[in-house]
Rosetta silent file (secondary structure, phi, psi, omega in degrees, C-alpha in Angstrom):
SEQUENCE: MQQGACVELCLCPLCGGDRHYALPVACKLYGRCLDCALVFMAPVHRLDDAGEKAVYDGHHNEVDDPRYRAFLMRAFGQVLAQIPAPASGLDFGCGPGPALLAMGRESGYQMAGYDKFYADDPALLTRQYDFITSTEVIEHLAEPGAVLMQLWDCLKPGGLLVLQTQRVLSDERFRHWRYRHDPTHIVFFADASFHWLAQRLGAQLSLPHPDVAVLAKARIQP
SCORE:     score description
SCORE:     0.000 S_00000001
   1 L     0.000  125.066 -167.740  150.248   47.148  253.954 S_00000001
   2 H   -52.314  -50.076 -160.710  154.235   47.814  253.033 S_00000001
   3 H   -69.874  -41.184  153.499  154.277   44.702  251.106 S_00000001
   4 H   -27.458  -53.903  177.644  151.111   45.509  249.175 S_00000001
   5 H   -57.223  -35.631 -178.441  152.593   48.610  248.270 S_00000001
   6 H   -61.706  -49.890  174.558  155.742   46.995  246.736 S_00000001
   7 H   -47.606  -62.669 -163.652  153.401   44.716  244.565 S_00000001
   8 H   -60.800  -31.925  176.784  151.794   47.750  243.548 S_00000001
   9 H   -93.695   14.521  177.451  154.637   49.893  242.470 S_00000001
  10 L   -93.170  159.075  169.406  156.375   46.903  240.621 S_00000001
  11 L  -105.567  160.169 -171.411  155.586   46.540  236.817 S_00000001
  12 L   -65.446  120.399 -176.953  154.645   43.264  235.360 S_00000001
  13 L   -78.712  -22.558  152.896  158.020   41.274  234.535 S_00000001
  14 L  -106.365   -1.044  160.351  156.757   40.178  231.666 S_00000001
  15 L  -107.595  -26.522  172.074  154.831   42.633  229.767 S_00000001
  16 L    99.083   -0.416  164.289  155.953   45.571  231.673 S_00000001
  17 L   -57.051  142.963 -172.963  152.293   46.568  232.669 S_00000001
  18 L   -98.284   11.007 -178.395  151.426   48.549  235.646 S_00000001
  19 L  -108.197   91.350 -170.273  147.779   46.870  235.669 S_00000001
  20 E  -154.402  161.039  170.916  147.784   43.967  238.349 S_00000001
  21 E  -116.481  155.960  168.293  146.306   43.056  241.930 S_00000001
  22 E   -49.744  151.314  175.044  147.522   41.757  245.201 S_00000001
  23 E  -167.759   80.868  157.574  147.438   38.024  245.726 S_00000001
  24 E   -49.152  123.851  174.074  148.565   37.292  249.257 S_00000001
  25 E  -139.939  117.380  168.632  149.472   33.590  249.757 S_00000001
  26 L    67.926   39.154 -174.922  151.089   31.945  252.769 S_00000001
  27 L    77.383  -18.558  178.859  152.916   34.984  254.123 S_00000001
  28 E  -111.272  136.424  178.527  154.111   35.814  250.756 S_00000001
  29 E  -103.911  141.929 -178.337  152.766   38.486  248.384 S_00000001
  30 E  -126.334  162.367  177.021  152.261   37.924  244.653 S_00000001
  31 E  -121.734  145.640  161.361  150.866   40.212  241.914 S_00000001
  32 E  -128.988  136.407 -168.841  148.769   38.958  238.926 S_00000001
  33 E   -65.831  112.287  168.797  148.846   40.930  235.699 S_00000001
  34 L   -46.438  -45.853 -155.844  145.453   42.090  233.872 S_00000001
  35 L   -69.209  -64.634 -168.155  147.168   42.337  230.795 S_00000001
  36 L  -112.844    3.639  167.178  148.996   38.965  230.572 S_00000001
  37 L    91.068  -12.413  173.813  147.724   36.995  233.307 S_00000001
  38 L   -38.247  152.601  154.763  151.254   36.545  234.835 S_00000001
  39 E  -134.126  129.879 -163.650  151.627   35.982  238.558 S_00000001
  40 E  -126.478  157.252 -174.993  154.864   37.185  240.008 S_00000001
  41 E   -88.578  132.421  176.862  156.252   37.032  243.280 S_00000001
  42 L   -53.759  127.797 -170.175  157.033   40.362  245.100 S_00000001
  43 H   -59.879   -7.720  174.500  160.604   40.954  245.022 S_00000001
  44 H   -68.672  -32.671 -172.328  160.932   41.205  248.897 S_00000001
  45 H   -85.214    1.619 -164.748  160.156   37.473  249.190 S_00000001
  46 L   -93.840  148.920  164.446  162.763   36.264  246.327 S_00000001
  47 L   -60.477  137.202  149.910  166.260   34.082  247.330 S_00000001
  48 L   -56.427  162.854  174.120  169.283   36.205  246.727 S_00000001
  49 H   -60.549  -37.005  168.205  171.531   34.157  244.076 S_00000001
  50 H   -48.456  -47.315 -176.429  173.372   32.258  246.742 S_00000001
  51 H   -79.531  -14.303 -174.051  170.358   31.044  248.203 S_00000001
  52 H   -76.695  -50.711  179.263  168.792   30.373  244.782 S_00000001
  53 H   -62.397  -11.998 -169.559  171.953   28.151  244.028 S_00000001
  54 H   -87.890  -27.866 -169.850  171.920   26.536  247.208 S_00000001
  55 H   -84.334  -32.575 -171.762  168.274   24.967  246.436 S_00000001
  56 H   -69.366  -41.579 -179.477  169.662   23.987  242.757 S_00000001
  57 H   -62.951  -42.215  156.380  172.916   22.192  244.276 S_00000001
  58 L   -37.088  -13.974 -176.635  170.160   20.023  246.140 S_00000001
  59 L   -94.244  163.195 -178.002  168.701   18.586  243.104 S_00000001
  60 L  -143.023   86.139 -162.225  169.852   15.491  241.803 S_00000001
  61 L  -120.904  105.401 -169.538  168.716   15.045  238.141 S_00000001
  62 L   -96.671  147.545 -171.801  171.002   12.450  236.481 S_00000001
  63 L   -54.505  -19.394 -166.707  172.003   12.376  232.897 S_00000001
  64 L  -131.595    6.079  176.113  170.966    8.820  232.322 S_00000001
  65 L   -66.484  132.000  179.797  167.912    8.606  234.665 S_00000001
  66 H   -75.172  -38.858 -172.871  165.114    7.279  232.333 S_00000001
  67 H   -66.605  -35.835  171.434  162.281    8.922  234.212 S_00000001
  68 H   -44.527  -73.269 -162.948  164.072   12.423  234.082 S_00000001
  69 H   -44.810  -32.852  175.758  164.450   11.814  230.217 S_00000001
  70 H   -55.602  -60.622  172.448  160.942   11.116  230.100 S_00000001
  71 H   -55.675  -35.788  173.735  159.911   14.112  231.593 S_00000001
  72 H   -68.740  -29.616  165.386  162.130   16.090  229.504 S_00000001
  73 H   -74.579    7.925  165.821  160.883   14.643  226.362 S_00000001
  74 H   -65.481  -31.800 -171.348  157.468   16.369  226.688 S_00000001
  75 H   -78.971  -79.148  176.800  159.795   19.331  225.628 S_00000001
  76 H   -39.587  -26.626 -157.757  162.194   17.373  223.343 S_00000001
  77 H   -91.240  -22.736  169.933  160.129   15.603  221.773 S_00000001
  78 H   -74.711   -9.516  173.346  158.416   18.649  219.927 S_00000001
  79 H   -82.558  -52.702 -168.303  162.073   19.325  218.377 S_00000001
  80 H   -63.554  -14.845 -176.941  162.318   15.834  217.085 S_00000001
  81 H   -75.671  -17.988 -157.480  158.786   16.265  215.549 S_00000001
  82 H  -119.017  -34.815  177.449  159.371   19.482  214.021 S_00000001
  83 L  -121.444  120.112 -166.464  163.284   20.115  213.371 S_00000001
  84 L   -91.217  135.884  178.857  165.125   17.382  211.556 S_00000001
  85 L   -57.278  155.565  -16.833  168.834   16.589  212.635 S_00000001
  86 L   -68.046  134.882  167.613  171.338   17.915  211.951 S_00000001
  87 L  -161.438  178.459 -173.966  170.535   21.262  213.329 S_00000001
  88 E  -120.854  135.102 -146.240  171.632   23.315  216.085 S_00000001
  89 E  -135.349  145.229 -179.239  170.145   23.738  219.532 S_00000001
  90 E  -131.322  125.865  165.811  170.500   25.778  222.803 S_00000001
  91 E  -104.975  125.672  172.816  169.196   24.486  226.145 S_00000001
  92 E  -103.847  137.905 -177.748  168.966   27.402  228.338 S_00000001
  93 L    88.911   38.889 -158.925  169.124   26.535  231.813 S_00000001
  94 L   -70.411  -18.193 -169.801  170.843   23.348  231.313 S_00000001
  95 L    79.935  177.896  173.947  171.593   22.727  235.030 S_00000001
  96 L   -76.493  -37.238  164.956  174.271   20.795  236.346 S_00000001
  97 L   -86.436   77.069 -159.114  173.091   17.527  234.917 S_00000001
  98 L   -73.380   58.715 -177.517  172.744   18.385  231.207 S_00000001
  99 H   -66.537  -32.201  174.109  170.532   15.460  230.150 S_00000001
 100 H   -75.779   -5.438  161.845  168.870   17.190  227.428 S_00000001
 101 H   -67.412  -38.983  165.049  172.073   18.130  225.960 S_00000001
 102 H   -70.944  -31.000  168.743  172.845   14.577  225.769 S_00000001
 103 H   -80.136  -20.372  176.980  169.571   13.399  224.451 S_00000001
 104 H   -80.580  -31.685  162.943  169.965   15.927  221.617 S_00000001
 105 H   -45.101  -57.705  170.824  173.539   14.725  220.765 S_00000001
 106 H   -33.695  -50.551  179.735  172.230   11.465  220.863 S_00000001
 107 L   -98.625   10.059  169.752  170.020   12.225  218.187 S_00000001
 108 L   106.374   24.742 -161.087  172.182   14.218  215.861 S_00000001
 109 L  -108.321  139.248  175.524  171.683   17.637  217.002 S_00000001
 110 E   -91.387  116.800 -161.487  174.669   20.054  217.529 S_00000001
 111 E  -132.393  126.411  178.321  173.852   21.093  220.904 S_00000001
 112 E  -111.446  160.291  167.481  175.240   23.890  223.622 S_00000001
 113 E  -149.996  150.265  179.144  173.908   24.737  226.834 S_00000001
 114 E  -127.285  153.366 -178.522  173.898   27.797  229.125 S_00000001
 115 E  -152.079  118.548 -177.273  173.011   27.948  232.678 S_00000001
 116 L   -36.580  -43.412 -169.931  173.622   31.312  235.012 S_00000001
 117 L   -88.344  -67.411 -162.383  175.115   28.981  237.706 S_00000001
 118 L   -91.879  -20.553  177.009  176.805   25.947  235.986 S_00000001
 119 E  -144.516   56.380 -171.370  177.588   27.069  232.332 S_00000001
 120 L   -77.540   93.953  178.998  177.683   30.848  232.339 S_00000001
 121 L  -134.065   84.736 -176.421  179.237   31.622  228.645 S_00000001
 122 L   -56.570  -15.203  176.109  177.268   34.827  227.725 S_00000001
 123 L   -70.757   -6.226 -179.114  178.758   34.053  224.302 S_00000001
 124 H   -63.416  -47.826 -166.384  176.212   31.425  223.750 S_00000001
 125 H   -78.309   16.451  164.710  173.666   33.815  223.810 S_00000001
 126 H  -109.863  -21.961  164.958  174.822   35.912  220.859 S_00000001
 127 L   -46.865  160.355 -174.489  174.409   32.985  218.609 S_00000001
 128 L  -114.011  140.450 -171.363  172.091   31.788  216.147 S_00000001
 129 E  -143.000  164.195 -171.541  170.265   28.489  216.657 S_00000001
 130 E   -91.229  -38.784 -170.671  167.430   26.299  214.665 S_00000001
 131 E  -132.337  150.911  162.069  165.842   25.377  218.355 S_00000001
 132 E  -136.471  124.266  171.155  166.001   26.586  221.885 S_00000001
 133 E  -100.016  148.094  168.144  164.747   24.567  224.817 S_00000001
 134 E  -154.590  106.305 -175.880  164.006   25.649  228.286 S_00000001
 135 E  -112.448  119.079  168.183  162.691   23.283  230.674 S_00000001
 136 L    70.605   56.721 -177.494  161.475   23.912  234.172 S_00000001
 137 L  -138.340  -48.980 -161.874  163.499   27.299  233.901 S_00000001
 138 L   -86.951    3.751  160.386  161.323   30.168  233.157 S_00000001
 139 L   -90.861    4.504  165.846  159.538   30.197  236.436 S_00000001
 140 L   -85.243  -15.119 -157.975  162.822   31.104  237.985 S_00000001
 141 L   -80.900  136.917  175.800  163.331   34.330  236.036 S_00000001
 142 L   -62.814  -52.812 -157.890  163.434   37.644  237.720 S_00000001
 143 L  -121.247   49.661 -154.377  163.080   39.461  234.269 S_00000001
 144 H   -69.345  -41.597 -177.072  161.067   36.603  232.015 S_00000001
 145 H   -46.095  -66.347 -159.318  160.218   39.493  229.376 S_00000001
 146 H   -70.686  -40.301 -170.470  163.430   40.362  228.667 S_00000001
 147 H   -73.255  -46.593  172.967  165.372   36.994  228.727 S_00000001
 148 H   -40.754  -45.957  174.802  162.528   35.730  226.409 S_00000001
 149 H   -68.050  -42.061  165.978  163.399   38.317  223.694 S_00000001
 150 H   -46.507  -43.042 -174.138  166.768   37.532  224.109 S_00000001
 151 H   -70.284  -52.243 -179.721  166.407   34.058  223.559 S_00000001
 152 H   -50.724  -45.030 -177.915  163.972   34.912  220.378 S_00000001
 153 L   -73.093    8.715  177.264  166.448   36.898  218.879 S_00000001
 154 L  -100.937  -16.285 -178.043  168.852   33.753  218.924 S_00000001
 155 E   -75.011  119.800  177.278  166.328   31.890  216.950 S_00000001
 156 E   -75.074  169.056 -172.964  167.031   31.701  213.138 S_00000001
 157 E   -72.272  131.500 -170.351  164.040   32.137  211.038 S_00000001
 158 E   101.074  -10.205 -169.790  161.641   28.877  210.994 S_00000001
 159 E   -72.231  161.943  163.990  163.360   28.030  214.445 S_00000001
 160 E  -104.098  137.503  167.575  161.407   26.908  217.472 S_00000001
 161 E  -109.081  109.591 -163.922  161.410   28.103  221.093 S_00000001
 162 E  -131.343  137.054 -165.674  160.032   25.441  223.437 S_00000001
 163 E  -121.044  134.275 -177.788  159.330   26.248  226.944 S_00000001
 164 E  -117.961  121.757  179.658  158.629   23.710  229.881 S_00000001
 165 L   176.942  146.250  171.592  156.732   24.772  232.896 S_00000001
 166 L   -81.307  120.100 -178.112  153.713   24.331  234.801 S_00000001
 167 L   -62.585  138.594 -171.643  150.673   26.829  233.981 S_00000001
 168 L   -92.316  138.951  172.296  149.025   28.710  236.836 S_00000001
 169 L  -110.190  -86.664 -150.389  145.197   28.411  236.482 S_00000001
 170 L  -134.269  139.094 -173.650  142.606   30.095  238.680 S_00000001
 171 H   -46.237  -38.437 -151.527  143.721   32.334  241.772 S_00000001
 172 H   -82.244  -37.868 -169.293  141.972   30.077  244.381 S_00000001
 173 H   -55.318  -37.982 -175.850  143.904   26.947  242.512 S_00000001
 174 H   -74.707  -17.377 -171.009  147.208   28.891  242.989 S_00000001
 175 H   -74.490  -23.910 -168.306  146.783   29.462  246.773 S_00000001
 176 L  -117.431   27.015 -173.038  146.784   25.371  247.104 S_00000001
 177 L   -99.904  124.253  176.151  149.337   24.742  244.182 S_00000001
 178 L   -81.130   14.057  173.875  152.447   22.535  245.217 S_00000001
 179 L   -86.139  -45.499  165.750  154.268   24.106  242.626 S_00000001
 180 L   -44.761  -37.819 -169.056  154.202   27.387  244.158 S_00000001
 181 L   -49.606  -54.089 -170.877  156.069   25.640  247.249 S_00000001
 182 L   -41.829   87.481 -164.733  159.484   25.708  245.218 S_00000001
 183 L   -59.664   -5.017  166.334  160.989   29.176  246.904 S_00000001
 184 L  -103.124   27.362 -177.789  162.706   29.623  243.750 S_00000001
 185 L   -93.842  101.495  178.719  159.544   29.613  241.656 S_00000001
 186 L  -109.882  -21.165  170.199  158.879   33.478  241.142 S_00000001
 187 E  -135.629  144.924 -167.063  156.809   33.678  238.262 S_00000001
 188 E  -132.790  129.695 -167.864  154.249   31.721  237.039 S_00000001
 189 L  -106.679  146.668  161.241  152.676   31.857  233.349 S_00000001
 190 L   -90.882  141.690  161.173  149.200   31.234  232.181 S_00000001
 191 H   -14.503  -55.112 -176.621  147.793   30.279  228.817 S_00000001
 192 H   -63.409  -26.050  176.588  146.972   33.895  228.475 S_00000001
 193 H   -74.356  -45.010  169.591  150.642   34.753  229.122 S_00000001
 194 H   -54.247  -31.263 -178.199  151.792   32.618  226.180 S_00000001
 195 H   -69.369  -33.247  170.144  149.109   33.984  224.154 S_00000001
 196 H   -75.032  -40.086  158.756  150.383   37.393  224.943 S_00000001
 197 H   -53.666  -41.654  171.264  153.780   36.421  224.113 S_00000001
 198 H   -59.909  -48.724  171.978  153.331   34.971  220.958 S_00000001
 199 H   -59.257  -36.965  169.012  151.525   38.280  219.836 S_00000001
 200 H   -52.544  -44.143 -170.648  154.392   40.271  221.098 S_00000001
 201 H   -83.272  -16.181 -174.850  156.859   38.175  219.209 S_00000001
 202 L    75.029   30.191 -164.645  154.937   37.660  215.990 S_00000001
 203 E  -107.682  149.047  159.919  155.278   33.922  216.970 S_00000001
 204 E   -89.616  123.762 -165.686  152.837   30.786  216.256 S_00000001
 205 E  -104.385  138.759  166.302  151.965   29.725  219.192 S_00000001
 206 E  -140.267  159.096 -175.300  150.983   25.808  220.148 S_00000001
 207 E  -130.453   75.666 -169.996  150.246   24.304  223.414 S_00000001
 208 E   -62.871  -17.872 -179.214  150.869   20.509  223.142 S_00000001
 209 E  -160.080  152.709 -168.579  150.849   19.491  226.461 S_00000001
 210 L   -49.338  -33.169 -161.118  149.616   21.105  230.033 S_00000001
 211 L  -117.019   16.426 -175.006  153.408   21.828  231.005 S_00000001
 212 E  -126.262  109.708  160.465  154.717   22.752  227.261 S_00000001
 213 E  -115.067  158.398  176.099  154.324   25.609  224.967 S_00000001
 214 E  -121.856  129.853  168.290  156.126   26.167  221.572 S_00000001
 215 E  -103.383  141.123 -178.989  156.750   29.300  219.745 S_00000001
 216 E  -109.571  123.728  160.285  157.536   29.146  216.224 S_00000001
 217 E   -73.468  119.362 -170.093  159.474   31.797  214.288 S_00000001
 218 L   -56.799  174.875  168.648  158.167   32.592  210.787 S_00000001
 219 L   -91.066  149.177  159.789  160.237   31.610  207.770 S_00000001
 220 L   -65.739  116.026 -172.634  161.884   33.941  205.501 S_00000001
 221 L   -81.916  136.374  177.117  159.829   34.032  202.318 S_00000001
 222 L   -54.415    0.000    0.000  161.866   33.787  199.114 S_00000001
């Protein structure tokens, strides 16, 4: 099967490994990595940039929507609990309605927001921050390993990388998972994926919520 061959030839976009098996679901082909447990869509099924942005343009997340703010608080609450203001933060993938930026500024943080489609300022990815949030973003990344390494390099010692995304469980549940239906969702992290990432980064990992992973960078010892 040609599509199966495509997955066989692809390296895992998180760990770069070539040990994975094909996972066909609903006329699309995914691979599941045997080293980091990431599930990833075959490139042939991914949208191009124009198609991806068209989906995002249809989202209506208002800055002042209390339900949307409560949703974002799953991630931002980790910042409030661990990084006292004033501190500097980056919201990676802030989107066209940057509610988390507003929440951060209201709480006394110095906030910046980066988004490939709506706030594309590459200079923001060369600076250092006390924390970085990324809510419902990493499941859209074609190269999550490279992007997360770049974000990690932007963190100051003692900083936090807070990631919010739904985690994949078994293959059988993946086949019936509503989260998979969004055509812009192309990679899916498991608990094991975050454990692999933490080991790779030398980070302390916590999983305080089924949708949230927190990676803490070590402080420099005096």
